[in-house]
Short mmCIF file of C-alpha atoms in Angstrom, two decimals:
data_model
loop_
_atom_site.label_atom_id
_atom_site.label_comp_id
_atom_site.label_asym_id
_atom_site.label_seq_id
_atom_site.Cartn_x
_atom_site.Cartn_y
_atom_site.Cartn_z
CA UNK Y 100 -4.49 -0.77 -42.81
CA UNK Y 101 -2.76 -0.07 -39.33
CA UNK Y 102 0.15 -2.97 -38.34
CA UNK Y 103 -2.34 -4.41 -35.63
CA UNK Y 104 -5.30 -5.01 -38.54
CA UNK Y 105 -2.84 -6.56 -40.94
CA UNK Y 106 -0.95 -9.00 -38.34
CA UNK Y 107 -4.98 -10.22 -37.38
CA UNK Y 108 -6.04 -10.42 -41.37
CA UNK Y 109 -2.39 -12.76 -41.19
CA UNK Y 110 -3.75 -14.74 -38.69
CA UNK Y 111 -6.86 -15.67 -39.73
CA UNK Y 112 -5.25 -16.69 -43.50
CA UNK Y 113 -2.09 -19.04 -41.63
CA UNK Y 114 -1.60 -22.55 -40.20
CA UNK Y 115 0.14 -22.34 -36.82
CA UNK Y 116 3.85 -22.26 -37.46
CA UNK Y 117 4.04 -24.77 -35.23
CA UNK Y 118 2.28 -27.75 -35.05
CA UNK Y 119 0.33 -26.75 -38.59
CA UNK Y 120 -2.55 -28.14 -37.88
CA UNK Y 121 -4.50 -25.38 -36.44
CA UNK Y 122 -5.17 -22.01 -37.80
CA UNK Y 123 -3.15 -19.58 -36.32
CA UNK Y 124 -4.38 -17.48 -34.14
CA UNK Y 125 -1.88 -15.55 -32.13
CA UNK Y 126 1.54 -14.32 -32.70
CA UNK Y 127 4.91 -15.22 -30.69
CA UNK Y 128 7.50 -12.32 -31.82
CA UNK Y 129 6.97 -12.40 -35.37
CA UNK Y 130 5.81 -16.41 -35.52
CA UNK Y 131 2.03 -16.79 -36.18
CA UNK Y 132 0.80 -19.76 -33.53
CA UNK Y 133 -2.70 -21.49 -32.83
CA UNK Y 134 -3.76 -21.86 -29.10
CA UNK Y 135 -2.39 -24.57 -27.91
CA UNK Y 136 0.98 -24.01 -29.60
CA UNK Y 137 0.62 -20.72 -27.56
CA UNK Y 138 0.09 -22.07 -24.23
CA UNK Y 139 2.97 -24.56 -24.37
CA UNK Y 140 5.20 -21.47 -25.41
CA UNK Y 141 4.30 -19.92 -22.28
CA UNK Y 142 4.47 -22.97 -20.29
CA UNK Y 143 7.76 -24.24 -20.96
CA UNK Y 144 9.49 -20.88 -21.07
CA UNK Y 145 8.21 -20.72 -17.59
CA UNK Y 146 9.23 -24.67 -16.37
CA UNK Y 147 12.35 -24.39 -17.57
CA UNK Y 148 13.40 -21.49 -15.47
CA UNK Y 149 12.40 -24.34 -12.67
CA UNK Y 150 15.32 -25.93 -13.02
CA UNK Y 151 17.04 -24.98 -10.37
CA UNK Y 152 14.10 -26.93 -8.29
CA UNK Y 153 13.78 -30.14 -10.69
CA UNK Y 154 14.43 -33.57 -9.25
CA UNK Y 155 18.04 -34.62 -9.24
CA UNK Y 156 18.69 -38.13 -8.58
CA UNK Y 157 16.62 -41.15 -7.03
CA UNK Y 158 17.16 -39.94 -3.34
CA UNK Y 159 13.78 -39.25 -1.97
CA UNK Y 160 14.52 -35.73 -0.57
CA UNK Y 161 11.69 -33.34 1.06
CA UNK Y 162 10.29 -30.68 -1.56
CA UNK Y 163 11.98 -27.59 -1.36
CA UNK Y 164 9.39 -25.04 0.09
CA UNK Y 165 9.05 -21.78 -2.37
CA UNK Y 166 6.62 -18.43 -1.70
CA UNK Y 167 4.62 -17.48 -4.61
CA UNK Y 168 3.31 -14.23 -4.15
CA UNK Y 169 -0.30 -13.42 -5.79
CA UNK Y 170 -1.25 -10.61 -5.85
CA UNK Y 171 -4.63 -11.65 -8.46
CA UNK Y 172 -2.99 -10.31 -11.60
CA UNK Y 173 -3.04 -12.24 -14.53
CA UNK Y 174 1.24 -12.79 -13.82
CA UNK Y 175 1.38 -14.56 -10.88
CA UNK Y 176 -2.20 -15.86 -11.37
CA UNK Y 177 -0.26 -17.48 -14.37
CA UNK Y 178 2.42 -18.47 -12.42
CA UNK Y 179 0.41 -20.54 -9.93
CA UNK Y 180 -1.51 -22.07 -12.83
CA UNK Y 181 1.99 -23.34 -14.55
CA UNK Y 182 3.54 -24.34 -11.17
CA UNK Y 183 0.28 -26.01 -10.05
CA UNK Y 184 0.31 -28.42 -13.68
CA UNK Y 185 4.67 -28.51 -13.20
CA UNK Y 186 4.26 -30.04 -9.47
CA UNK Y 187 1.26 -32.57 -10.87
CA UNK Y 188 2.97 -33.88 -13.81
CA UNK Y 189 6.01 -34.93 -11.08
CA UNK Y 190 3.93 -36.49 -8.86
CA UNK Y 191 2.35 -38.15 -12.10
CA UNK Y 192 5.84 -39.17 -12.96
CA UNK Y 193 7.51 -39.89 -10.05
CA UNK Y 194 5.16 -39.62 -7.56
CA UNK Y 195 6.89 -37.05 -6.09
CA UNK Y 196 7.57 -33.56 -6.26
CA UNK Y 197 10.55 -31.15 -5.86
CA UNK Y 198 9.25 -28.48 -4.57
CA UNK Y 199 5.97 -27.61 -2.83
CA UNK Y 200 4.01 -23.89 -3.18
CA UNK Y 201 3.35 -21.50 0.02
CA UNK Y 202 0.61 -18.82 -1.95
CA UNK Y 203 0.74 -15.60 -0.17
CA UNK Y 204 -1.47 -12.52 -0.65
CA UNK Y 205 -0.58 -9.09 0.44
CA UNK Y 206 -3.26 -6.65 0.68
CA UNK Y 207 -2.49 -3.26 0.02
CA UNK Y 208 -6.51 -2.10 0.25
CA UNK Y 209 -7.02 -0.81 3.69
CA UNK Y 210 -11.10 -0.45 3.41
CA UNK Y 211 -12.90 -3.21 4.97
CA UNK Y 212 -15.31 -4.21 1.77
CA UNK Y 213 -12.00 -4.44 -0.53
CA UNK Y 214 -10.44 -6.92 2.08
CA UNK Y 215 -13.52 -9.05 2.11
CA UNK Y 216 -13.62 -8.90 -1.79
CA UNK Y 217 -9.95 -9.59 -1.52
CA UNK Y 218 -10.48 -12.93 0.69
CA UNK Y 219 -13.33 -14.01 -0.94
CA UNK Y 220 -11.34 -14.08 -4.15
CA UNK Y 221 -8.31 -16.09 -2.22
CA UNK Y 222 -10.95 -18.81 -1.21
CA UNK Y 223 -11.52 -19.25 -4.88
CA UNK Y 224 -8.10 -19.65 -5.47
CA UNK Y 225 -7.75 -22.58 -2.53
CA UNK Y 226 -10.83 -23.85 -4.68
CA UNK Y 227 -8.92 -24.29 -7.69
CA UNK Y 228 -5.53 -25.00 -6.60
CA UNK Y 229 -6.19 -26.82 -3.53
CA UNK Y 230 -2.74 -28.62 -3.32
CA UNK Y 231 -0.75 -25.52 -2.04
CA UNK Y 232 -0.86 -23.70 1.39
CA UNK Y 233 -2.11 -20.17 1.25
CA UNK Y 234 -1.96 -17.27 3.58
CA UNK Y 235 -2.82 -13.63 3.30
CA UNK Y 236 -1.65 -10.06 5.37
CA UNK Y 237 -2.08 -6.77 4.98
CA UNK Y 238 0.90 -4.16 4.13
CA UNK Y 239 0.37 -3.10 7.88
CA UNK Y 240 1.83 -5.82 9.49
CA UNK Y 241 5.56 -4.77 7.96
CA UNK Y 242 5.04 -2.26 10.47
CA UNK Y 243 5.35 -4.87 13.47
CA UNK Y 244 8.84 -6.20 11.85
CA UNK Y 245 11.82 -6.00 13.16
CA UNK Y 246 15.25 -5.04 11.46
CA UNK Y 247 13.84 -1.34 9.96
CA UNK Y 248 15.21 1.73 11.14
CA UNK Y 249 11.72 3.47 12.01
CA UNK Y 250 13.39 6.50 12.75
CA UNK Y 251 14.76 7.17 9.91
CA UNK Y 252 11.07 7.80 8.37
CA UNK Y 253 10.52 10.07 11.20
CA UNK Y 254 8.49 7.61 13.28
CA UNK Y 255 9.24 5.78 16.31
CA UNK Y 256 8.82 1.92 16.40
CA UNK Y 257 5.14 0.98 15.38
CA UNK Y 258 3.67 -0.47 18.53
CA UNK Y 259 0.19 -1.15 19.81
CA UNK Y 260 0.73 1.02 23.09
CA UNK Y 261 -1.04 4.31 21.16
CA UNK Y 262 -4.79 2.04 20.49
CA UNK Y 263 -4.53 2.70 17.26
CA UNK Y 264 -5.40 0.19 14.16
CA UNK Y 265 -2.54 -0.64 11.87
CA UNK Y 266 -4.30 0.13 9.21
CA UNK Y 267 -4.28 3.71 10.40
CA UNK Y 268 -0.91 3.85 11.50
CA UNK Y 269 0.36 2.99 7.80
CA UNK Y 270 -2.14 5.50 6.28
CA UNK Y 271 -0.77 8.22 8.58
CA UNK Y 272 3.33 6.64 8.03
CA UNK Y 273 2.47 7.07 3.74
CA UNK Y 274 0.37 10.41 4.26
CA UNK Y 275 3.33 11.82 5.65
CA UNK Y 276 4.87 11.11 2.50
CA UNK Y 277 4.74 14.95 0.31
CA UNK Y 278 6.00 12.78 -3.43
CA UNK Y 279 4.04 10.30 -5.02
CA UNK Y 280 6.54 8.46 -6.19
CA UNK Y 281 8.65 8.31 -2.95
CA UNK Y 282 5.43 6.85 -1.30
CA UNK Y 283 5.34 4.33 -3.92
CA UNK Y 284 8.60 3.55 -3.02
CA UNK Y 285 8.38 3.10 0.49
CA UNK Y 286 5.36 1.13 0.21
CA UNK Y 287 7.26 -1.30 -2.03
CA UNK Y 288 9.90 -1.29 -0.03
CA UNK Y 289 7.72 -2.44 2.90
CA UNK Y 290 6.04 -5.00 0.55
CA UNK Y 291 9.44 -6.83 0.05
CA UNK Y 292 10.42 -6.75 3.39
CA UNK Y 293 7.27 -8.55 4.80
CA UNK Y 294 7.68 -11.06 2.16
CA UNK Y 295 10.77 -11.73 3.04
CA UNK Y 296 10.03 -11.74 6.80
CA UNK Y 297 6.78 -14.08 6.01
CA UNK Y 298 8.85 -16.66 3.56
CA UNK Y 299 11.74 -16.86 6.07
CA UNK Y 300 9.43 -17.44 9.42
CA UNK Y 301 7.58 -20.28 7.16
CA UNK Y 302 11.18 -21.92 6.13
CA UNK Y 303 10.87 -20.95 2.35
CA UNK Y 304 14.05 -21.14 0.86
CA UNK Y 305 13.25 -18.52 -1.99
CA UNK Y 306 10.33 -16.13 -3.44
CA UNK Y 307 8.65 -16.82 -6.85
CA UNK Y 308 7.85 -13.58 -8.48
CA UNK Y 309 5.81 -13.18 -10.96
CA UNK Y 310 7.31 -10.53 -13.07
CA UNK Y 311 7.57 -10.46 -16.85
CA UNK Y 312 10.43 -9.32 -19.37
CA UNK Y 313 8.00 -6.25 -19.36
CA UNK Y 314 7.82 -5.65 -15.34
CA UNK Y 315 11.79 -6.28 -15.39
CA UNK Y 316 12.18 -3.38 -17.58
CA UNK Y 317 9.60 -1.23 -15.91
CA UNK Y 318 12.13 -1.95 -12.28
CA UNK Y 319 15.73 -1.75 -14.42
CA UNK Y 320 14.83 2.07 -15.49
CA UNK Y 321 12.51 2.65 -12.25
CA UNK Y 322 15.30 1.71 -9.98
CA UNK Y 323 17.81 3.32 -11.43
CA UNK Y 324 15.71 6.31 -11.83
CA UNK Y 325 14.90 6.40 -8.14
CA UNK Y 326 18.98 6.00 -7.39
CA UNK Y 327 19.11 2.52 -6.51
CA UNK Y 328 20.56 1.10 -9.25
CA UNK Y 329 22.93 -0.68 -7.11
CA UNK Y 330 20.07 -3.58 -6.38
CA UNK Y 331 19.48 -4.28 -9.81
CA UNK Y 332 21.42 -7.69 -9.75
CA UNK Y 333 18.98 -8.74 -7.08
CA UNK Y 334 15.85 -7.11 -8.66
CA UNK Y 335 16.18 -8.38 -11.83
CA UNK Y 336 18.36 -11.58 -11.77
CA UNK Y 337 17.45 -15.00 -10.52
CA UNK Y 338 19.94 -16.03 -7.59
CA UNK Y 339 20.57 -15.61 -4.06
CA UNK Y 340 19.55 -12.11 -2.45
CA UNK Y 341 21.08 -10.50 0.57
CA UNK Y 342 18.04 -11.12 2.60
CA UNK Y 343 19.66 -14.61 2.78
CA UNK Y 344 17.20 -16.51 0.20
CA UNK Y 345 16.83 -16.22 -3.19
CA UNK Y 346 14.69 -14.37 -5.57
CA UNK Y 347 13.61 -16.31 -8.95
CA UNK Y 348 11.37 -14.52 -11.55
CA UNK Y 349 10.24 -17.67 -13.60
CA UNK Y 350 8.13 -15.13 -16.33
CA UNK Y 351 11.25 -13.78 -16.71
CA UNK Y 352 11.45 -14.65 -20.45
CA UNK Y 353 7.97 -13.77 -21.37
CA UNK Y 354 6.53 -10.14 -22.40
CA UNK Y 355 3.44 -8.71 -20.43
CA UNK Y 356 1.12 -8.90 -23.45
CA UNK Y 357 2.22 -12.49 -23.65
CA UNK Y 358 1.04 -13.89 -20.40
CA UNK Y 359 -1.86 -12.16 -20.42
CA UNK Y 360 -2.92 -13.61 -23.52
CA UNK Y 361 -2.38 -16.51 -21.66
CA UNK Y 362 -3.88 -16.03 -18.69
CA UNK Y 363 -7.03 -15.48 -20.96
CA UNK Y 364 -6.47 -18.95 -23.10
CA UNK Y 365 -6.03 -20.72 -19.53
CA UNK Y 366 -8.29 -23.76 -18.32
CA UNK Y 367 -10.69 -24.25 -15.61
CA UNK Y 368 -12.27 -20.92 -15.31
CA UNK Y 369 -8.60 -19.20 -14.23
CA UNK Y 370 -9.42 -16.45 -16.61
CA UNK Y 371 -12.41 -16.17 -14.53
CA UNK Y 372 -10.80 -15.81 -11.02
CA UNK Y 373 -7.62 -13.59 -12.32
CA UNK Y 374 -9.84 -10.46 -13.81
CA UNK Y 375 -9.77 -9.12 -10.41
CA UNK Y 376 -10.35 -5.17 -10.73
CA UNK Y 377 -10.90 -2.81 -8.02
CA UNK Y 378 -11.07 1.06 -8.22
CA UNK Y 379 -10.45 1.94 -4.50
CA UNK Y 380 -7.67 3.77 -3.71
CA UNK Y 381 -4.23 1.57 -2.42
CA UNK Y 382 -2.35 2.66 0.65
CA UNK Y 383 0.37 2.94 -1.29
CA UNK Y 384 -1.20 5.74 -3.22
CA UNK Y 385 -3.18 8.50 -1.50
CA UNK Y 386 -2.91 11.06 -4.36
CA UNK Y 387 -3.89 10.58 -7.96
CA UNK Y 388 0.29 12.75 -8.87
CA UNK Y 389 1.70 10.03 -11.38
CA UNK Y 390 4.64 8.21 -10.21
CA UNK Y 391 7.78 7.75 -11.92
CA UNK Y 392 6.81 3.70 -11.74
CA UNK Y 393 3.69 4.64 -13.75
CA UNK Y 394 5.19 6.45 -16.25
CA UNK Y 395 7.40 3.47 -16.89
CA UNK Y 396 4.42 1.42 -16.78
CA UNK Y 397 3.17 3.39 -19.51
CA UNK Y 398 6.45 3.87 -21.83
CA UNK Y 399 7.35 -0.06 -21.64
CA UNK Y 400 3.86 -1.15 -22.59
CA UNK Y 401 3.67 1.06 -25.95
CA UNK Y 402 7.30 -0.42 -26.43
CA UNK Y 403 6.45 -4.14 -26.24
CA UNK Y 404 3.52 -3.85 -28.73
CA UNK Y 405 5.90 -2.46 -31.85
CA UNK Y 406 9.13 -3.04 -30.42
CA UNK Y 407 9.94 -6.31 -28.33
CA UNK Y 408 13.33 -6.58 -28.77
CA UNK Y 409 14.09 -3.39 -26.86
CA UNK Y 410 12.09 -4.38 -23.69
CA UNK Y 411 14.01 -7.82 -23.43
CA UNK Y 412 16.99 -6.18 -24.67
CA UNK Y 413 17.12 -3.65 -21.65
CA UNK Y 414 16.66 -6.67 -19.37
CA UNK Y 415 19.11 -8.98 -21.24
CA UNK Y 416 21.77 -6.06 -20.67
CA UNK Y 417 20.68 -5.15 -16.27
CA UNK Y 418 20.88 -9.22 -16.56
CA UNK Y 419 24.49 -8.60 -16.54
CA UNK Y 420 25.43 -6.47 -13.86
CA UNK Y 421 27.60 -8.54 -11.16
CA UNK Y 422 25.86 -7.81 -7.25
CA UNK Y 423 28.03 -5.60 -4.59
CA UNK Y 424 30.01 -7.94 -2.74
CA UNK Y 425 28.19 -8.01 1.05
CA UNK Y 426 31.17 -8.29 2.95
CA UNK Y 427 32.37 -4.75 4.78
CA UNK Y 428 28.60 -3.77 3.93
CA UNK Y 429 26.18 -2.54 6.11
CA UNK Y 430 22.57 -3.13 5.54
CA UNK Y 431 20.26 0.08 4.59
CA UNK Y 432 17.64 0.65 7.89
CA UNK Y 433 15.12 0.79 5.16
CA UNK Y 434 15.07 -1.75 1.93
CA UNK Y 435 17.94 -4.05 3.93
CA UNK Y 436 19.72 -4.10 0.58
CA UNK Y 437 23.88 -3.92 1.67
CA UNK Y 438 25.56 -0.51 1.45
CA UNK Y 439 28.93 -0.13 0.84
CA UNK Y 440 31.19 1.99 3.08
CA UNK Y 441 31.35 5.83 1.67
CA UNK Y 442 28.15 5.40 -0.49
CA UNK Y 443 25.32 5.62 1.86
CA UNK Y 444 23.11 8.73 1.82
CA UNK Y 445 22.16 11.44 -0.62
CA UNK Y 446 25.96 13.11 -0.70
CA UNK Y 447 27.37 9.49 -0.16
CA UNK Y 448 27.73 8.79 -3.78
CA UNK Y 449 29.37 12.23 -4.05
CA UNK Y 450 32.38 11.23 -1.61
CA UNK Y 451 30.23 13.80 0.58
CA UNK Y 452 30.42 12.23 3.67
CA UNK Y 453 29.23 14.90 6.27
CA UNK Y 454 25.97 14.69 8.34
CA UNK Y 455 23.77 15.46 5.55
CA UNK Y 456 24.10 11.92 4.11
CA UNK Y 457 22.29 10.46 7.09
CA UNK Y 458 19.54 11.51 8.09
CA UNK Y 459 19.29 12.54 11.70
CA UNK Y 460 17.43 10.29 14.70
CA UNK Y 461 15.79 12.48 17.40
CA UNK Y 462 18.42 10.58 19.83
CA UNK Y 463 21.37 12.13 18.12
CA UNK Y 464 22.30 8.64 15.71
CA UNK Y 465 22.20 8.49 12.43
CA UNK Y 466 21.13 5.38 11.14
CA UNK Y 467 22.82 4.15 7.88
CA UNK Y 468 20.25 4.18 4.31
CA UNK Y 469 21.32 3.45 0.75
CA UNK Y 470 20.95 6.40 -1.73
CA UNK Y 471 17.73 5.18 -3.25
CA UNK Y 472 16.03 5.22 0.38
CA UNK Y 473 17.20 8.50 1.81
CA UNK Y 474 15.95 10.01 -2.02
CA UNK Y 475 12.62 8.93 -0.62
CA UNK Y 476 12.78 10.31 3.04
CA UNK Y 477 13.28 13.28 1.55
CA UNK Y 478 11.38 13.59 -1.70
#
C-alpha cells in the first residue's frame, strides 16, 4: 500500500483532530481534519496575514483601498472568497470595514473567443462577489506605460502612429524573443509593471497576491535562477516595494495542494466559477520549449506532496533576506526594481564595467538594466 492509499484508509477510520466530531477527512501536515476544521485552517491562516489592514481604534477612517489580482486560479479565486467573508464579518461587527477590494484581471490570451470566455467568466465573479470593484486589461496595454526603457528590448516606444493592434505589437515584441524562458520573463515582468501602474492610477495603497508557500518557492529558486536574486525581499516578503506601495502575499503560509483543496470545499458554487481551463496558447508563450519557471513548477509540486517542510522551509529562509537599500540606486529600464551602482548588466556583477554591461540604444545611450533583465535581452 503506497503512502497516498494508507493516509486515505487513515482518514476514513479518524475523528477530526480538531473539533472531533466529524470524521476526518483531509490532512493538514501530518494532522487528520474534517471539512470544516479544514476550511477555517485555511481561512484564518489567510486573515491573519490581514493584519496589517484590521481596524485600529474607534476613529471612523476611510477603508484602505487594496488590488487583488485574479487571474481565475483556484489561489486568488481563494483569496477573494476569504477577503470577501473577512470584509463582511467587519461590517457585521462594526459596520465598517478596513479595507475595501479593487479585483483586477489581466488577460494574457490575445485570441478574441478566449477574451470573451475570459469576460464572461469576470461577470460571474461580479455575480458572486458583488461588493468589490472589478476591472480587466490585457498584457498589451503595459506597452502604452510609461517609465520602461523600450529600447533596451530593441523596440522603440509602442505608439499607435504604425495602425497596428496592440495585441499584435506584443505578439511581435515576445516573438522576437529566441528563449522560452526569457520570454516568460519579460512577459512577467510586463505583468507586474501594469499592475503596479493600474493599482497606483486607482489610489491602491498595495497589491494582494495570491501566491502560496508553494508559488513562493517556485519564484525564490526561479529568480535566483534567472539572476535576479537581488528582488527576492520584494518577491517573496510582505512589505513595502520600490514601486512605492506594498506587496502582501496573504496565502503566504499555505501550500498549493492546500488551497486548492479548498477552493474545492468552498461555498456558493466558487468551485464552480474557479475551474477555469483554457488550452490556447498565452502571449507569454509562443513555443511549447519548457521554461525554467515550469520546471520549478514541476520540482516544487512533487516536493510538497512527500515533503512539506522543505517547500516552506526554502521560503522561511528567502523570508530573511534584508532588501537593497534604494538610495544611490537607479531603477532597471525594465522590471523598475533599484540597481545598485557597479552591478547593473551582465558583466556588472563581475566588477566588469565596460560597454558590454549595457546594452546599446540605436541613439548611442545605454540605458541602465539589472542583471536578471539584460540575461533576458539576450537569452
Amino acid at each position: 500500500m503506497s503512502g497516498k492509499e494508507e493516509t486515505v484508509e487513515l482518514l476514513r477510520n479518524s475523528l477530526c483532530k480538531r473539533c472531533h466530531e466529524e470524521n476526518a477527512t483531509h490532512s493538514i501536515r501530518s494532522e487528520q481534519v474534517c471539512h470544516k476544521c479544514f476550511s477555517q485552517y485555511v481561512t484564518t491562516k489567510a486573515v491573519k496575514r490581514m493584519e496589517t489592514y484590521r481596524i485600529r481604534g474607534s476613529s471612523a477612517k476611510p477603508p484602505r483601498k487594496l488590488l487583488l489580482p485574479l487571474s481565475f486560479g483556484p489561489s486568488s479565486a481563494s483569496l477573494l472568497h476569504i477577503l470577501d467573508q473577512h470584509i463582511q464579518g467587519q461590517y457585521d461587527r462594526m459596520n465598517r470595514a478596513a479595507y475595501e477590494l479593487f479585483v483586477v484581471h489581466i488577460d494574457l490570451y490575445v485570441d478574441p473567443v478566449d477574451r470573451k470566455d475570459s469576460s464572461e467568466l469576470l461577470e460571474k465573479y461580479k455575480i458572486r462577489f458583488p461588493r468589490h470593484t472589478y476591472s480587466s486589461f490585457g498584457l498589451e496595454d503595459a506597452l502604452l506605460l510609461d517609465g520602461i526603457e523600450w529600447k533596451s528590448l530593441h523596440i522603440g516606444q509602442p505608439n499607435e502612429s504604425d495602425g497596428k493592434p496592440t495585441t499584435e505589437r506584443l505578439q511581435h515584441l515576445l516573438g522576437s524573443i529566441l528563449s522560452a524562458t526569457s520570454r516568460s520573463d519579460i512577459a512577467s515582468t510586463l505583468l507586474t509593471r501594469l499592475l503596479v501602474d493600474v493599482a497606483k492610477r486607482n489610489s491602491c495603497e498595495g497589491i494582494l497576491f495570491g501566491d502560496s508557500t508553494t508559488r513562493l518557492a517556485e519564484k525564490t529558486l526561479t529568480e535566483t535562477a534567472k539572476g535576479r536574486g537581488f528582488s527576492l525581499p520584494w518577491q517573496v516578503s510582505d512589505g513595502d516595494a520600490p514601486y512605492g506601495l506594498g506587496f502582501n502575499y496573504p496565502l503566504r503560509d499555505l501550500l498549493k495542494k492546500e488551497i486548492v483543496i479548498f477552493s474545492s470545499l468552498a461555498t456558493h458554487t466558487l468551485a464552480e466559477i474557479i475551474i477555469y481551463q483554457r488550452t490556447s496558447s498565452t502571449v507569454s508563450a509562443s513555443s511549447k520549449l519548457t521554461t525554467i519557471d515550469d520546471l520549478m513548477t514541476q520540482y516544487f509540486e512533487s516536493v510538497e506532496e512527500n515533503y512539506p517542510s522543505i517547500v516552506a522551509n526554502v521560503v522561511r529562509t528567502s523570508s530573511k533576506l534584508q532588501p537593497t537599500s534604494i538610495l544611490d540606486t537607479t531603477a532597471c529600464g525594465l522590471c523598475g526594481l533599484p540597481v545598485a551602482e557597479g552591478t547593473d548588466g551582465i558583466n556588472g556583477w563581475g566588477g566588469d564595467q565596460n560597454s558590454d554591461s549595457r546594452p546599446e540604444i540605436k541613439d548611442g545611450h545605454y540605458g541602465v538594466l539589472c542583471y536578471g533583465c539584460s540575461r533576458s535581452i539576450n537569452g
